[in-house]
Amino acid sequence: MNKNFTVVLAADFLSVSGLWFGIFANFQLMILLGLTDFYKALILVVGPVFLILTSPYAGKVIDRYPVKNIITIAGLVQFSCAILQLYAFYSNSVLILIFSLVMLNIANAFYTPSLKSAIAFIVPNQKLLEANALYMNVTTISRISITAISGLALSFLPLLHMYIAVIICYFIMNFLRLYIHINESIDKRSFQKSLPFKDVFLLLGKKPILIGLMMNVSMIYLFLGGSNLVILKLSELHENHVIQGFLYGIEGIFLMIAGFVVKKIYGKRNLLLINTVLVTGTGIAVYIMQFGVYSVWSAFLGYSLFGFFMGCWLPSYSTISQLIIPEEIRGRFFAFQEMWNRITQQLALLYTGFMLEFFNLFSHLHMTSIAIISISLVVLVWNFKRDFTISLHESTFNK
């Protein structure tokens, strides 16, 4: 832990807290405004669409200007969006709410890739895996605690207090970020004005290890993108909505447990190899979940394993990218990574809805687990054939 990284963690804890306070408040506002489920879904989809469209431009900007400046501006936009959401509440305006969500997602298109780049500058290579694991734990604790607090707050306090909480979180977040110091090793002012986004695809061709990583993340999101629908369906099948809270809680607890043991799991081993093995583990966890249709204990076991494997997988996903992506293209690559994540999430959500609508939960989980395990095995074989090797204890890697 160093001062910079501590400030990054504290600021992001507040960022995630503000995000989740806002999500709960906006859901409640949409209910009060009498919006149908279709319009609610449409409002929630519009924001991520703009994030995807903005990502290529965001990547170019991050590679052209200092990372701290972009993080600061993105934070100010997030704060402005919180004020807009409060105004939408006072005026009962759906259009202002939509505008604020669009602007918030555009700000996140700049913020998330910038933060990944910043961590790579602040933390030594040998400590990146631990840093990403700690970052994951902090954001998980924030998500779990704020969702619990928000549920209670909406039961006892006026909705106004939720929007005030969002503003307070973003205000303190921006204040803390003033104390972040990032020393970039290259002078971005010397870059040419044109920074083609297509360079990301050329990079994938030069470093095919990244293709294996993208295949892995696609398989993770194949289930994760529709996980909320799966949990909802399980609670409906067992006619017990308390199950939802238990499943979210178990997943989060095991996600955090994994964060404390992730360094021992990887050690000096090949990061991509262990990353792919963990993806196979998530496939096995999803396979166990399918029996949750008959026994809720199978659902608990499946989500416990899924949370643990995810908790071990997520830090290495960020670490591998931070280690091998050249500094001059990090912004564009991390922007592409965020764009890819969002697209796969939305497609996975549609896939889950289709499977639950025309088949059933058992079939969905069965097919998804087979797909995850099959593709991860392909990546494993590919890894052995091409001899992709990357370790925290090596300054270079094969291929």
Coordinates of C-alpha atoms in Angstrom, one line a residue, residues 27 30-31 33-45 232 236:
F27 CA -35.3 2.7 -9.9
M30 CA -39.1 5.4 -12.2
I31 CA -41.6 3.5 -10.1
L33 CA -43.3 8.1 -12.2
G34 CA -45.4 5.1 -13.2
L35 CA -43.1 3.9 -16.0
T36 CA -43.7 0.5 -17.5
D37 CA -41.1 -2.3 -17.4
F38 CA -40.4 -1.7 -21.1
Y39 CA -39.6 2.0 -20.6
K40 CA -37.5 1.2 -17.5
A41 CA -35.5 -1.3 -19.5
L42 CA -35.2 1.2 -22.4
I43 CA -33.9 3.9 -20.1
L44 CA -31.3 1.5 -18.6
V45 CA -30.1 0.4 -22.0
L232 CA -34.7 -14.0 -9.9
E236 CA -39.5 -17.7 -8.2

